[in-house]
Short mmCIF file of C-alpha atoms and ligand atoms in Angstrom, two decimals:
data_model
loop_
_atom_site.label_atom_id
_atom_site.label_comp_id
_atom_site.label_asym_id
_atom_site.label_seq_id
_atom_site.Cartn_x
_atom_site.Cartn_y
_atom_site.Cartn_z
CA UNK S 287 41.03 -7.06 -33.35
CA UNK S 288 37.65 -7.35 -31.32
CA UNK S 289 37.09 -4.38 -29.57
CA UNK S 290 35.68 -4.55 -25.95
CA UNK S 291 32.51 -4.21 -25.51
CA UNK S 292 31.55 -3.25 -22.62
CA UNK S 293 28.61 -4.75 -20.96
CA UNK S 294 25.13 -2.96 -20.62
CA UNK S 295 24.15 -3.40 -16.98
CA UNK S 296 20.29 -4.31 -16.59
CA UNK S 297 19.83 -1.65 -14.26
CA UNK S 298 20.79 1.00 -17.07
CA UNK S 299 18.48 -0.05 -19.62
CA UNK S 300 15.71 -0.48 -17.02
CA UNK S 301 12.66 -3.03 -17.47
CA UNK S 302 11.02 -1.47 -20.51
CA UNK S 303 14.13 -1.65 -22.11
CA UNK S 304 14.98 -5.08 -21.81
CA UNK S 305 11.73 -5.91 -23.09
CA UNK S 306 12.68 -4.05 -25.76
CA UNK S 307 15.56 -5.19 -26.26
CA UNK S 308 14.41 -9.08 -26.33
CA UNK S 309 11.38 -8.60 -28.30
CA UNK S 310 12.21 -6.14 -30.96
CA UNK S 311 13.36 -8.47 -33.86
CA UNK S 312 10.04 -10.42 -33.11
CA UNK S 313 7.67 -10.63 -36.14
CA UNK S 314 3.82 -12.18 -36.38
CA UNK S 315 4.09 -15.32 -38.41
CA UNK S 316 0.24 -16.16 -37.84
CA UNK S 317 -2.69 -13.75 -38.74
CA UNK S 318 -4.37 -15.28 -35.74
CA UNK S 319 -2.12 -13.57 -34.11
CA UNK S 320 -3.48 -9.67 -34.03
CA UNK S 321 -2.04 -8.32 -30.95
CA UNK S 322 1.75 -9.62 -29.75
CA UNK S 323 3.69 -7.57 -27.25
CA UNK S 324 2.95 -4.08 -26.54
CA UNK S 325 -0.46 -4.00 -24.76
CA UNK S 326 -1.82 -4.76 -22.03
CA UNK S 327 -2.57 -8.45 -22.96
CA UNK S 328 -1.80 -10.50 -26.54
CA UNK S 329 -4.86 -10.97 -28.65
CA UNK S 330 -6.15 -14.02 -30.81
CA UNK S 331 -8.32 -14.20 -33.36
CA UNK S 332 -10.77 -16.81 -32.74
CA UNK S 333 -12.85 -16.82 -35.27
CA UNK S 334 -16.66 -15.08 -33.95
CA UNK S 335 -14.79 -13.85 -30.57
CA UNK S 336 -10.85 -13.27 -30.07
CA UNK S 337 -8.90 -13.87 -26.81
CA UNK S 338 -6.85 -11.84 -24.89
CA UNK S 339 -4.10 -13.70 -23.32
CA UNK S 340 -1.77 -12.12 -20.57
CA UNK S 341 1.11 -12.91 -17.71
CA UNK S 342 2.24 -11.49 -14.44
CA UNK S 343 4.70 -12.70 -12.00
CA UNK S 344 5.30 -12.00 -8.47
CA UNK S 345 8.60 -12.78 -6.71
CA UNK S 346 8.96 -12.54 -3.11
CA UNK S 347 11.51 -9.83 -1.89
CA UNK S 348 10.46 -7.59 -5.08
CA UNK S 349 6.99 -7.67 -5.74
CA UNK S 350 5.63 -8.67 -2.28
CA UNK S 351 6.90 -8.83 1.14
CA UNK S 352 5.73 -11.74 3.37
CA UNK S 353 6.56 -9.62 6.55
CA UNK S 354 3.52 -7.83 5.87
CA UNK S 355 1.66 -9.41 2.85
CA UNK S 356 -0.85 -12.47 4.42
CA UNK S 357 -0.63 -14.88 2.06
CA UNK S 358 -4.48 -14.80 1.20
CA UNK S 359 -4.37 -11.32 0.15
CA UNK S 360 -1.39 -12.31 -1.87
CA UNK S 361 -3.10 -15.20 -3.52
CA UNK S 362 -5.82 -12.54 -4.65
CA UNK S 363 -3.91 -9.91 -5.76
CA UNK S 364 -1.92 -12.54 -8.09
CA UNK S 365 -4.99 -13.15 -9.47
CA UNK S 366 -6.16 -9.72 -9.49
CA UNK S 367 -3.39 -7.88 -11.53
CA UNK S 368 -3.72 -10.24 -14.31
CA UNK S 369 -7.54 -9.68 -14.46
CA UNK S 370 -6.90 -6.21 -14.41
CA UNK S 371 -5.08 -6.24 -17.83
CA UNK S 372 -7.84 -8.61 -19.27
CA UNK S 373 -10.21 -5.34 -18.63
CA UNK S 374 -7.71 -2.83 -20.06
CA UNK S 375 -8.42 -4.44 -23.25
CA UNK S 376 -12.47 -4.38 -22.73
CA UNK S 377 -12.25 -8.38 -22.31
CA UNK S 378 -14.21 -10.14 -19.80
CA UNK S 379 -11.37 -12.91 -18.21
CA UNK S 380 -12.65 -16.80 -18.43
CA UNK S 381 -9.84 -18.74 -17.18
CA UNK S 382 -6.53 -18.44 -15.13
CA UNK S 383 -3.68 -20.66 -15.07
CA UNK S 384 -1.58 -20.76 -11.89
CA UNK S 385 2.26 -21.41 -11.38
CA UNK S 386 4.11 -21.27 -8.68
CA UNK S 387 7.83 -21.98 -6.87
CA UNK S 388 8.03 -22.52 -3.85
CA UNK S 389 10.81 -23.34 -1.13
CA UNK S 390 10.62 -25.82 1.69
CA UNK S 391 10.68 -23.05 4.34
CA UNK S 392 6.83 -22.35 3.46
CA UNK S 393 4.03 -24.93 5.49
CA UNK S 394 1.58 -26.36 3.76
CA UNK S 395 -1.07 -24.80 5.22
CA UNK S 396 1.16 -21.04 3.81
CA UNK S 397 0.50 -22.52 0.62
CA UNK S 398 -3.65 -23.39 1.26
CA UNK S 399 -3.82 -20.11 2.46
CA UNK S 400 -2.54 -18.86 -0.55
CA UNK S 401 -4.50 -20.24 -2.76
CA UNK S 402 -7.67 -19.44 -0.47
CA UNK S 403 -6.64 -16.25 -1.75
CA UNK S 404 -6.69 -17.91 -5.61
CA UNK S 405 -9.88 -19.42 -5.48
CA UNK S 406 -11.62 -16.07 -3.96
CA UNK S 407 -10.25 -13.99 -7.05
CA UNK S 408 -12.00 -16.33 -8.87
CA UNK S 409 -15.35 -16.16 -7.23
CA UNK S 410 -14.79 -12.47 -7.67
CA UNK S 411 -14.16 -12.10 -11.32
CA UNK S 412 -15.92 -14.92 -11.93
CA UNK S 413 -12.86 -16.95 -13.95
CA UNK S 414 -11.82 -20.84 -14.02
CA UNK S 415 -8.35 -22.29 -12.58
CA UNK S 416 -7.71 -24.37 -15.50
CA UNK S 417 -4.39 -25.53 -14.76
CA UNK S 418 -0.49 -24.22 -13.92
CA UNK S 419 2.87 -25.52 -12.70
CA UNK S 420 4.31 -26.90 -9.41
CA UNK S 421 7.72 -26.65 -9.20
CA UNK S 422 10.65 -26.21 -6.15
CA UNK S 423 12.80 -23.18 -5.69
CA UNK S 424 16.14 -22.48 -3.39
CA UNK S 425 14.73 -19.63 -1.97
CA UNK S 426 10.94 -18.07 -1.67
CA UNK S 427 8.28 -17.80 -3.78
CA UNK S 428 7.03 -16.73 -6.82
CA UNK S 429 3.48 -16.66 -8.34
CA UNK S 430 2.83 -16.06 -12.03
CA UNK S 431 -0.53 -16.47 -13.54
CA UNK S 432 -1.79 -16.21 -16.61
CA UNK S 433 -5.44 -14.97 -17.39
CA UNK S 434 -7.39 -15.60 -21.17
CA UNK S 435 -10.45 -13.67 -21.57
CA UNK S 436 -13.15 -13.17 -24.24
CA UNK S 437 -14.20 -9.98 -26.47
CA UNK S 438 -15.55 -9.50 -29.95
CA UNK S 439 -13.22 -8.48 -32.03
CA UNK S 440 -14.40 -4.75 -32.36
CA UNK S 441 -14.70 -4.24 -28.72
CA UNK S 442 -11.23 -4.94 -27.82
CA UNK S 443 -9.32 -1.70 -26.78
CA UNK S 444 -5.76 -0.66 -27.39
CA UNK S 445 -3.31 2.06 -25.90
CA UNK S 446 -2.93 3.08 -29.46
CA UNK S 447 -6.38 4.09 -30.18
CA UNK S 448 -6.40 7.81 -28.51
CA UNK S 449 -7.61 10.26 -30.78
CA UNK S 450 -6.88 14.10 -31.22
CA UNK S 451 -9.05 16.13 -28.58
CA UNK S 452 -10.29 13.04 -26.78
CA UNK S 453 -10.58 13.38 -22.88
CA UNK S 454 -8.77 11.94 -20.79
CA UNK S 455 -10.29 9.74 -17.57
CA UNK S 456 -9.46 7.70 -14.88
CA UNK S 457 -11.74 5.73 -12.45
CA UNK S 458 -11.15 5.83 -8.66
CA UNK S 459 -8.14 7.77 -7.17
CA UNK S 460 -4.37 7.10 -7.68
CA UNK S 461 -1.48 6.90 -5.42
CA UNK S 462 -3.11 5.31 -2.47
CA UNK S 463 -1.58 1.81 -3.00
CA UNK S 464 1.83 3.59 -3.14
CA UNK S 465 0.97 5.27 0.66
CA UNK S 466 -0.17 1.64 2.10
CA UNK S 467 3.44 0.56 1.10
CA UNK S 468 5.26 3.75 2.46
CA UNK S 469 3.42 2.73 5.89
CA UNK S 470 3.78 -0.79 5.39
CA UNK S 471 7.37 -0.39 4.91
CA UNK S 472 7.59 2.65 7.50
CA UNK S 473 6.27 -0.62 10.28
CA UNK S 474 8.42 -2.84 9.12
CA UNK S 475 11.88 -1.05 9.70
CA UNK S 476 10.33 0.47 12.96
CA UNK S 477 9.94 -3.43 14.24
CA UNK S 478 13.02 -5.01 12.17
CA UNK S 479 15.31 -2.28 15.02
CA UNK S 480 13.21 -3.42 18.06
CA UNK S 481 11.02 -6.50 18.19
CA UNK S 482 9.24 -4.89 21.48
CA UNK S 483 7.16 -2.49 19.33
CA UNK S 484 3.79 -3.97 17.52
CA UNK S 485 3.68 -2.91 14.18
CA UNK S 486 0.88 1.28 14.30
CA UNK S 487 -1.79 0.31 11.49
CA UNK S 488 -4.80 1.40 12.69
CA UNK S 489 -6.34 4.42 10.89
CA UNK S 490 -4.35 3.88 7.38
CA UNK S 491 -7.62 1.01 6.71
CA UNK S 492 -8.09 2.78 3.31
CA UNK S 493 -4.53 2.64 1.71
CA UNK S 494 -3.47 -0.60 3.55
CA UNK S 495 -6.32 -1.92 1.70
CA UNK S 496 -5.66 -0.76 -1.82
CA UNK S 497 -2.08 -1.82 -1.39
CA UNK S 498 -3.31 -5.58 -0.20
CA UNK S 499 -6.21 -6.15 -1.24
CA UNK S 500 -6.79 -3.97 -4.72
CA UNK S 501 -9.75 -4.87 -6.83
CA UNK S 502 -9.74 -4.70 -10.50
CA UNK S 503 -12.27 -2.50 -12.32
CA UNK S 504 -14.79 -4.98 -13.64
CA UNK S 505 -17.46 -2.43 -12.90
CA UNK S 506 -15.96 -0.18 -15.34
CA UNK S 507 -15.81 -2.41 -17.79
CA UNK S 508 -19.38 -3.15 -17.81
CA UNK S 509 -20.22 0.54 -17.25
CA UNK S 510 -18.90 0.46 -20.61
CA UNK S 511 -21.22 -1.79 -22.16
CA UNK S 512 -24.13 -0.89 -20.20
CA UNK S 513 -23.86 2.78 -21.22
CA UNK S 514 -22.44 2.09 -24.68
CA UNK S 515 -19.44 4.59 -23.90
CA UNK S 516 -17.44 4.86 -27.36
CA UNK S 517 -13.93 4.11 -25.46
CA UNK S 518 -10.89 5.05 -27.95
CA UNK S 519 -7.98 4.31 -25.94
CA UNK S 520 -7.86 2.05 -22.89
CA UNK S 521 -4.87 1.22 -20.26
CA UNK S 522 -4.90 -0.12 -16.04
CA UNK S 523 -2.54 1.59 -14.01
CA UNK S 524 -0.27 -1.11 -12.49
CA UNK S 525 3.17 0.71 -13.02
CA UNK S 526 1.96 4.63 -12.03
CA UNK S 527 -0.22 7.45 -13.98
CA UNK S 528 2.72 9.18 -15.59
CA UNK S 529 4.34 5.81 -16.92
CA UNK S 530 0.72 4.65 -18.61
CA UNK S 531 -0.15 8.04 -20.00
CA UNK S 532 3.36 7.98 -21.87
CA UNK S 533 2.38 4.64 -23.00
CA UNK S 534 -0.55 6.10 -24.37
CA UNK S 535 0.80 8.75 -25.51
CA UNK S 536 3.75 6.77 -27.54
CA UNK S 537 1.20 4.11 -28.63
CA UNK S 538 -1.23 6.07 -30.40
CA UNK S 539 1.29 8.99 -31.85
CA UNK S 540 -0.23 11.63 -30.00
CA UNK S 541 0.59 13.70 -26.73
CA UNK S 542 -1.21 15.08 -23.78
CA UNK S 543 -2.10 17.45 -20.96
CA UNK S 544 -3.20 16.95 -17.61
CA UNK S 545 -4.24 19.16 -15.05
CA UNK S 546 -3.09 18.41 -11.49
CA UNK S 547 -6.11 19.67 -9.84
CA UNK S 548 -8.15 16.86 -11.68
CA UNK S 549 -6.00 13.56 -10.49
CA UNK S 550 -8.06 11.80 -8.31
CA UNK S 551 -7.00 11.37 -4.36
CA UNK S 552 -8.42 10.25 -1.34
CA UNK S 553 -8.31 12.37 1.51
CA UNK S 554 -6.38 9.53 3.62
CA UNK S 555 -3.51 9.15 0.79
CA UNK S 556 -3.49 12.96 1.24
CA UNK S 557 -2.73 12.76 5.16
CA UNK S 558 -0.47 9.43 4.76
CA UNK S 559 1.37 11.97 2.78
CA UNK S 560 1.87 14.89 4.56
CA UNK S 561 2.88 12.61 7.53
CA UNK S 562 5.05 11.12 5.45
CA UNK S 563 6.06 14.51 4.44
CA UNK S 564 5.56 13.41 0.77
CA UNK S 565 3.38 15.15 -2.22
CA UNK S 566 0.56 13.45 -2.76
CA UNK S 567 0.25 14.88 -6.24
CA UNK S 568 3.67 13.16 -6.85
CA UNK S 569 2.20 9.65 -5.28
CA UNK S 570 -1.13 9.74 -7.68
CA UNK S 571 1.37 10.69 -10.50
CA UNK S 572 4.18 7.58 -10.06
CA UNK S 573 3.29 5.84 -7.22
CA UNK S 574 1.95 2.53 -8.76
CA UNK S 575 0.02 -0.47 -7.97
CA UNK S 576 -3.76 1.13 -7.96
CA UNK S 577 -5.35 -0.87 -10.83
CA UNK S 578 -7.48 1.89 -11.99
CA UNK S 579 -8.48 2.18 -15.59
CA UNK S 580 -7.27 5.49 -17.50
CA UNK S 581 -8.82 5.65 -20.80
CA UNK S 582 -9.89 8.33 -23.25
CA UNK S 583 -13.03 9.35 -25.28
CA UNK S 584 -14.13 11.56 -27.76
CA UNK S 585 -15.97 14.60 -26.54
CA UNK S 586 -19.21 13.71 -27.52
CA UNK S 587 -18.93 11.34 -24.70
CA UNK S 588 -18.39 14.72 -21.96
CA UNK S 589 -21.94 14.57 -20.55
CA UNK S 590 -21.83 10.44 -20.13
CA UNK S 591 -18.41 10.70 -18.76
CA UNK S 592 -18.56 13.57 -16.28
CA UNK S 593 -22.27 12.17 -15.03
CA UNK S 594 -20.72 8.91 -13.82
CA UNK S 595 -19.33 8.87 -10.31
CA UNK S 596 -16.12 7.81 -9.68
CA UNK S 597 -14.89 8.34 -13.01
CA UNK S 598 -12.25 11.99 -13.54
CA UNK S 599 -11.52 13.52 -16.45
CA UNK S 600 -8.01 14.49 -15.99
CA UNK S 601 -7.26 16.05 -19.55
CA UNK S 602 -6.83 15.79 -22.97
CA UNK S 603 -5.17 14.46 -25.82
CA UNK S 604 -2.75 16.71 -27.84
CA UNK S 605 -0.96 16.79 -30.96
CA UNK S 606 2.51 17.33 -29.53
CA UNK S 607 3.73 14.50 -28.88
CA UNK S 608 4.77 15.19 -25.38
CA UNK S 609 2.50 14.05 -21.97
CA UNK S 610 2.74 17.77 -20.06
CA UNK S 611 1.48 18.45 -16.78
CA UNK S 612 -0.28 21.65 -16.93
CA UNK S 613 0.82 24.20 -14.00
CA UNK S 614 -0.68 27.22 -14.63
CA UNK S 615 2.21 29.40 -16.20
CA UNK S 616 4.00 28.46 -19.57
CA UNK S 617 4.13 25.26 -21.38
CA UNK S 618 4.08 23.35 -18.14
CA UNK S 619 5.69 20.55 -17.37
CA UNK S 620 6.78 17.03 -19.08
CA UNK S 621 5.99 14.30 -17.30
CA UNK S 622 8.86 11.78 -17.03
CA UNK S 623 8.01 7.67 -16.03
CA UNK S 624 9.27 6.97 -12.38
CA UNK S 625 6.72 4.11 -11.73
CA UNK S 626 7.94 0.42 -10.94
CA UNK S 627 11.08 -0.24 -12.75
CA UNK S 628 12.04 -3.98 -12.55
CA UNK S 629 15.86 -3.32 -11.95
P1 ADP X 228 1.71 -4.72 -17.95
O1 ADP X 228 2.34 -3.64 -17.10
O2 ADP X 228 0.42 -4.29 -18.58
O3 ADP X 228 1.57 -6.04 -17.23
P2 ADP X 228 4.30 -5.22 -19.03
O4 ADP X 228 4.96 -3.90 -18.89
O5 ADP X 228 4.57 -6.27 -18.02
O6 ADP X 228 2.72 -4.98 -19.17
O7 ADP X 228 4.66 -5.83 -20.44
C1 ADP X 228 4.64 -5.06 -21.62
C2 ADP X 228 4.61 -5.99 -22.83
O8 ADP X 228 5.83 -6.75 -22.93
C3 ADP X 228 3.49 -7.03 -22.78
O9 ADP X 228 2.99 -7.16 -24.10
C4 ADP X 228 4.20 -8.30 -22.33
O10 ADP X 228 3.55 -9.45 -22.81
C5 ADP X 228 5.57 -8.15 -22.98
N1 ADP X 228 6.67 -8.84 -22.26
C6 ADP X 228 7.09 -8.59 -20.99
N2 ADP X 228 8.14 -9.39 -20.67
C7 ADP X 228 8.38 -10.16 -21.75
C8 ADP X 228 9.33 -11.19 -22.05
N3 ADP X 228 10.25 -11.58 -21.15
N4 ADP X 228 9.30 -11.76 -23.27
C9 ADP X 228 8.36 -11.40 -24.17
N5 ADP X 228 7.44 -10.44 -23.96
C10 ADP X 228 7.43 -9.82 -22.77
MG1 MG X 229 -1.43 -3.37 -17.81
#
């Protein structure tokens, strides 16, 4: 007799675990192929250079909401996020290709606007629009684009890479991104109830911005170079601090501590939070969406590191296998992924 099986709802398993679930029994046939899934982009061996290769989608309704999202500053950040993970691997991006779906509600001048948006990214990070897919949809929109970027071979970075002892650092400040939404969204349901009352944005510039218009951290990158920092672990935060330091963590076999006081904030994600009546400590720790770069390097790189403005060092890594939050008394606390779950 079969037994029933009861069916796993995608919502349990969450998105990391239907990734895994879908791309466990996969195996490398090609030993061009040195990277598959598991970073932050795929990498190719090319012979003198390699290249990275990644994808990101965004779907209206989930990953952007066209009530407030312009559909330039959508365009960019389409662009953006996938440049992002070209840098978390030390890669310098080349090309793009573009797809999208798109229903007939949209004007064509929604859709030139959008990819005003497009071709501005790639001014910005300095990458071609080699190509992509048109194709209808029943309902809204949905952008994915794929990035390819260059690197020699022994300049590419992985997640697995940290090293016993190395610090920990992040560029910028977290959890702002998350804030823009929590106003975005606070605007929205204020005007969705009465139509009469304009939508309060002034003052929140800051975090509106790094939730619409977020910039990926080329400069990093090529502080990098420029500097020669000896980078053993690299990562961009798309999905929330907590979430990439586990990935870290997981990757390279190793665990961590961070100290609270260190995380990066800005003093308007602070006051969007207390208005909010939110912690912004929780915010930098699993809001997502700030494309910052967390990576870590061996202390002999302390003086470099903690010189450079705009870069924190937020920790360390740790034998234990755990990513703990240091509070003062005891063994502190584990830190636990809340950031963007798919389902
Ligand atoms: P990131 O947050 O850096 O964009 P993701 O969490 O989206 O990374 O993806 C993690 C890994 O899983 C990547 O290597 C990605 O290529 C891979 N991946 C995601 N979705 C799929 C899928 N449907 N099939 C195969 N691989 C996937
Ligand atoms: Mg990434």
């Amino acid at each position: 007799m079969i037994k029933d099986k009861t069916p796993i709802s995608l919502s349990d398993i969450g998105e990391f675990g239907l990734i895994n679930q879908l791309t466990k029994n996969i195996k490398l046939k090609h030993k061009t192929s040195l990277k598959g899934i598991g970073d932050d982009a795929a990498v190719i061996d090319c012979g003198d250079i390699c290249r990275v290769i990644t994808t990101d989608m965004l779907t209206e309704g989930i990953h952007f909401n066209l009530m407030y999202s312009p559909m330039k500053h959508l365009g960019y950040k389409s662009v953006m996020v996938n440049v992002s993970d070209v840098y978390a691997m030390n890669a310098i991006p080349k090309q793009i290709t573009v797809s999208i779906s798109v229903s007939s509600k949209f004007s064509i001048e929604a859709i030139e606007e959008l990819y005003e948006g497009i071709h501005l990214a790639c001014e910005t990070y300095d990458v071609d629009l080699i190509g992509g897919d048109t194709v209808s949809s029943l309902t809204g929109l949905t952008i994915s684009v794929t990035a390819i970027g260059e690197a020699k071979k022994e300049e590419i970075k992985y997640r697995s890479g940290a090293k016993l002892n190395d610090l920990i650092c992040v560029s910028g400040n977290l959890g702002g991104a998350y804030m823009g939404l929590q106003i975005l969204e606070r605007e929205k349901d204020i005007y969705e109830k009465d139509n009469s009352i304009q939508p309060q944005l002034e003052g929140y510039d800051y975090i509106l911005e790094r939730q619409l218009k977020p910039e990926a951290r080329k400069d990093i990158v090529e502080w990098f170079k420029a500097e020669n920092i000896k980078v053993n672990a690299l990562i961009d935060i798309s999905d929330g601090l907590s979430s990439e330091l586990i990935h870290i963590c997981k990757e390279s076999g190793k665990g961590c501590q961070i100290y609270p006081e260190k995380i990066p904030i800005d003093s308007a994600t602070t006051d969007a939070a207390k208005e909010l009546e939110l912690e912004d400590l929780v915010t930098a720790l699993h809001g997502g969406e700030d494309y910052e770069l967390l990576f870590t390097v061996p202390m002999s790189e302390y003086k470099k590191v903690n010189d450079f403005e705009g870069v924190s060092i937020i920790g360390n890594i740790t034998e234990s296998g755990k990513a703990v939050l240091v509070t003062g008394e005891g063994e502190g606390v584990e830190l636990v992924a809340q950031g963007w779950e798919g389902f």
